[in-house]
Amino acid sequence: MAPEDLPEGATGALRTAPRVCPLCEATCGLTLTIEGTRVTGARGDRDDVFSRGFICPKGASFGELDADPDRLTGPLVRGEDGELREAGWEEAFDRVAARLRPLIETYGPDCVGAVLGNPNVHTMAGGLYPPLLLAALGTRNVFTASTLDQMPKHVSSGLLFGDPLAIPVPDLDRTDHLLLLGANPLESNGSLCTAPDFPGKLRALRARGGTLTVVDPRRTRTARLADRHLAIRPGTDALLLAAIAHVLFEEKLTDPGRLTDLTEGTAEVREATAEFTPEAVAAACDLDAEDIRTLARELAAAPTAAVYGRIGSCTVEHGTLTSWLVDVLNVLTGNLDRPGGALFPLSATDRPPRTPGPGKGFALGRWTSRVGGHPEAKSELPLAALAEEIRTPGEGRVRAVVAVAANPVLSAPDGDGLDRALAGLDFMVSVDPYLNETSRHADVVLPPPPPSRSPHFDFAFNALAVRNQVRYTPAAVPLEDGRPDESEILARLVLAAAGMHGASPELVDEGVIDRTLARAVADPHSPVHGRDPRDLSARLTGRTGPERRLDLMLRLGPYGAGFGPDADTAPDEGADGADAASGTEGSTAPGTPEGLTLERLLAHPHGIDLGPLRPRLPALLRTRSGRIELLPAPIAADLPRLRAALAARPAALVLVGRRHLRSNNSWMHNVPALTGGSNRCTLQIHPADAARLGIADGAQVRITADGGAVEAPAEITDAVRTGVVSLPHGWGHDRPGTRTTVASARPGVNVNQLLDGTRLDPLSGTAVLNGFPVTLTPLTADAPPGSMRT
Ligand SMILES: Nc1nc2c(c(=O)[nH]1)N[C@H]1C(S)=C(S)[C@@H](COP(=O)(O)OP(=O)(O)OC[C@H]3O[C@@H](n4cnc5c(=O)[nH]c(N)nc54)[C@H](O)[C@@H]3O)O[C@H]1N2
Ligand SMILES: Nc1nc2c(c(=O)[nH]1)N[C@H]1C(S)=C(S)[C@@H](COP(=O)(O)OP(=O)(O)OC[C@H]3O[C@@H](n4cnc5c(=O)[nH]c(N)nc54)[C@H](O)[C@@H]3O)O[C@H]1N2
Ligand code: SF4
Ligand SMILES: [Mo]
């Protein structure tokens, strides 16, 4: 039930509402219990078409997180005295407009650094407005959490398939064999693979006789579930995967099947991997050569198999090469784009399928960053380079920052450096519910309402889901009077950036609708070709601009049927449209003449299942050749760096991160229900290393690396391999001027202070957050001896 539909006076009553959980990529359906306007409980929604009742401790704490008393309830604006004070919304937007536009007009668009953080992929507004904001700003200084995360995958997909957003996901429900590298879905609940109850799916894989191999320097909860765990030396997965490719070629185990004709460059990959024999990589990876051969043979022999890599395969020295090799193996074994292998989802808001053929391809390095000369990737520059762009004088210097859902002071390398740089900006605006390590530098903080008061649609994760499905949950609790939702906040920022401050935010949405319809009616392949855009716009349903935009995307998407047949003017086009939608790539949904619409979706509050993943090649390929380009030139040019790694002497001790089930990056340490227990900022170290270095369990240790030093208590455990220590990220809540009471009481330390921002994967600009050298100094040598934890 939508809050607007509540009978008069019912607002104090106990009721329930469905809500897709925005707290991780699994996108579970929740049933919220609501008393008045307060969420008092959350349980798994058993009727949810995708998650079927699954929930984790974070989802169960939705109410506490939603009602966190430290959430900002209104804007903050910096006064003449330099202090942030509470202000009204009009004053706040006036301030943004008054400061941002003149800077752009004086110094040009590149003087604004746009910084987009992770929660943008978890909010409906974050899916709809950032592209418009970037267009309005017109800046090339765009930095997002992607360059601390999955940019290597975008780059490898862009190069292999011509589309950086075409990311294959392992077919978890049907695969016979999963080779999982650098991911710990039992804690993270999965990433670039949206699967509610990932743990259950892994157990089901094993129960049906399938095989799970986990490659991770730590014996994680996921590794413990596996048939085989390879405790690889961090940063060397590309070598391992290259060696597996080598064995496939050497032992004539490659079998691309129907991909053979769709792929070029296979012979070149064979040549490129010739010297990466298992014997050659074994020492660098610290793995047994025979184990690598076995892995290759099993991968080839499995009826179906999927190779899947995540954070530990991306935020490393050879992140793009590793991401590329993951899909090279999927191609060589014939598992790409086949059920049980790795498939491309088709989400309800994807572009509809096109005719196969050559595309525009994917270019890297079309421009470079001003100071470091870092090449752009996907129109982004490395977030690790933001600080130098702010502090280095000269033309094109970043003087203002617009940050949306981003906390780079904790999430990016060298937080102290960035902290100082942000303090010197001419102007900063932050869209963030918290006054935290980053937003404390803003001149204006614009807080979005809590998730219970926000509608939800997963634009990003439906395109990464292990099953095609679509769900929309309107806000469960009405907004307070006069408080804008995040869509309105971002739309008003777009207007301010475009020099249209004061105009109605609805103009932003209607502008998008008009432009989209104008394109669609002119496109001969569109189901609405030749129709009257004003008529179509008038037919859109939805109570708000974002809902009308969603309706439009659903109708024009692969499960939509345009606007149904147009009885007056163009019956033929209408019928064609319906046909196209239910063609090869379609699903069960478009069976009705209308296809998918917002109205239909609203009639299914627990979602609509769109069926298992289906093959999508060659239609989705957008390379210049129209085929899979297995050895793209930029990859070939980076291979010498990997060859050099064969001979490199490994560092004695390197650091990797870890995630805790009850945490999320930097912003969930403020909820008492999610703190304490094993969710602590400790340095995990193997007993042998601890003994060698004279470190006792619980002893305070100084950790030193390129970017500086931090101190944390040691936790001795053989769950990390020797030569590796682990410190989680997102901690370091001890800076003044923040308002995160619970987090600040147990601040932990910022692992990213160990980095100076110079270690990057060169092709993607992604920071190397895993596998960098550190040295340790015990500070309290005779701390009370603790028992060894495993
Ligand atoms: N060492 C190390 N560093 C890492 C990582 C690692 O593994 N190791 N992981 C990296 C990864 S994968 C990522 S994605 C990045 C994340 O980096 P960031 O995106 O910078 O950090 P987050 O902690 O996810 O949160 C960003 C901000 O969003 C705010 N926020 C929460 N909900 C909302 C909302 O609904 N709307 C808005 N507008 N704001 C909201 C939070 O208050 C917080 O300030 O960190 C990276 N940093
Ligand atoms: N509970 C919780 N869930 C989360 C998040 C969170 O902070 N907490 N963050 C969310 C975000 S933004 C993301 S991107 C996803 C990430 O999802 P995952 O990728 O599953 O994240 P991690 O749990 O960090 O797992 C990465 C693993 O890589 C291992 N590793 C490190 N270096 C290497 C290496 O060189 N090689 C190999 N093979 N392994 C290596 C680490 O030991 C770790 O176990 O999780 C999301 N979900
Ligand atoms: S697994 Fe993720 S989406 Fe599901 S309840 Fe937990 S935090 Fe929410
Ligand atoms: Mo992430």
Coordinates of N, CA and C and ligand atoms in Angstrom, one line a residue, residues 117-119 123 145 148-149 311 404-408 411 431-434 436 448 486 659 664-667 729 751-752 769, ligand 1:
G117 N 29.7 8.5 -4.9 CA 30.1 7.4 -4.1 C 29.2 6.2 -4.3
N118 N 29.5 5.1 -3.6 CA 28.8 3.8 -3.8 C 27.3 3.9 -3.6
P119 N 26.7 4.5 -2.6 CA 25.3 4.4 -2.4 C 24.5 4.9 -3.6
T123 N 20.3 3.7 -4.6 CA 19.2 4.6 -4.5 C 18.6 4.8 -5.9
A145 N 33.5 6.0 -6.9 CA 34.0 4.8 -6.2 C 34.4 3.7 -7.1
L148 N 37.8 2.7 -7.1 CA 38.3 2.0 -5.9 C 37.7 0.6 -5.9
D149 N 37.1 0.2 -7.0 CA 36.3 -1.0 -7.0 C 36.3 -1.7 -8.4
I311 N 36.4 -8.1 -5.7 CA 37.3 -7.1 -5.2 C 38.8 -7.5 -5.2
V404 N 28.2 13.4 -4.0 CA 27.0 12.8 -3.8 C 27.2 11.4 -3.3
A405 N 26.8 11.1 -2.0 CA 26.9 9.8 -1.4 C 28.4 9.3 -1.5
A406 N 29.3 10.1 -1.1 CA 30.7 9.7 -1.2 C 31.5 10.1 0.1
N407 N 32.3 9.2 0.6 CA 33.1 9.5 1.7 C 34.6 9.2 1.4
P408 N 35.2 9.8 0.4 CA 36.5 9.4 0.0 C 37.6 9.7 1.0
S411 N 37.4 6.3 2.1 CA 37.4 5.2 1.2 C 38.5 5.2 0.2
V431 N 25.8 15.8 -0.8 CA 24.5 15.2 -0.6 C 24.7 14.0 0.2
D432 N 24.4 14.1 1.5 CA 24.8 13.0 2.4 C 23.9 13.0 3.6
P433 N 23.4 11.9 4.1 CA 22.6 11.9 5.3 C 23.4 12.2 6.6
Y434 N 24.7 12.0 6.5 CA 25.6 12.2 7.7 C 26.6 13.3 7.6
N436 N 30.0 13.6 8.2 CA 31.1 12.7 8.5 C 32.4 13.2 8.0
P448 N 19.6 13.6 2.2 CA 18.4 12.9 1.7 C 17.6 12.3 2.8
E486 N 15.5 12.6 -2.3 CA 16.8 12.7 -2.9 C 16.7 13.0 -4.4
R659 N 35.9 -7.7 4.7 CA 34.6 -7.1 5.0 C 33.9 -7.9 6.1
N664 N 29.2 -2.0 6.3 CA 29.2 -1.6 4.9 C 30.1 -0.4 4.7
N665 N 31.2 -0.7 4.0 CA 32.2 0.4 3.8 C 32.3 1.3 5.0
S666 N 32.1 2.7 4.8 CA 32.5 3.6 5.9 C 31.3 4.0 6.7
W667 N 30.1 3.6 6.3 CA 29.0 4.4 6.9 C 28.0 3.6 7.8
H729 N 38.5 -1.9 5.8 CA 38.5 -0.4 5.4 C 37.2 0.2 6.0
V751 N 42.6 2.4 7.1 CA 43.7 1.6 6.4 C 44.2 2.3 5.2
N752 N 43.4 3.1 4.6 CA 43.8 3.8 3.3 C 44.8 4.9 3.6
L769 N 44.3 -1.5 -3.6 CA 43.9 -1.5 -2.2 C 44.3 -2.8 -1.5
Ligands
LIG1 N1 41.1 -0.2 1.6 C1 40.0 -0.4 1.0 N2 39.3 0.7 0.6 C2 38.1 0.6 0.0 C3 37.6 -0.7 -0.3 C4 38.3 -1.8 0.1 O1 37.9 -3.0 -0.1 N3 39.5 -1.6 0.8 N4 36.4 -0.8 -1.0 C5 36.1 0.2 -1.9 C6 34.8 0.1 -2.5 S1 34.4 -1.4 -3.2 C7 33.9 1.1 -2.5 S2 32.4 0.9 -3.3 C8 34.2 2.3 -1.8 C9 33.0 3.1 -1.2 O2 33.4 4.4 -1.1 P1 32.3 5.5 -0.7 O3 31.2 5.5 -1.7 O4 33.1 6.8 -0.7 O5 31.9 5.2 0.7 P2 30.7 4.6 1.5 O6 31.1 4.3 2.8 O7 30.0 3.5 0.7 O8 29.6 5.7 1.6 C10 29.5 6.9 1.0 C11 28.6 7.9 1.6 O9 27.3 7.7 1.3 C12 26.4 8.2 2.3 N5 25.1 7.6 2.1 C13 24.5 6.5 2.7 N6 23.3 6.3 2.2 C14 23.0 7.4 1.4 C15 21.9 7.7 0.6 O10 20.9 7.1 0.5 N7 22.0 8.9 -0.2 C16 23.2 9.6 -0.2 N8 23.2 10.7 -0.9 N9 24.2 9.3 0.6 C17 24.2 8.2 1.3 C18 27.2 7.8 3.6 O11 26.8 8.6 4.7 C19 28.7 8.0 3.1 O12 29.1 9.3 3.5 O13 35.2 2.2 -0.8 C20 36.4 1.6 -1.4 N10 37.5 1.7 -0.4

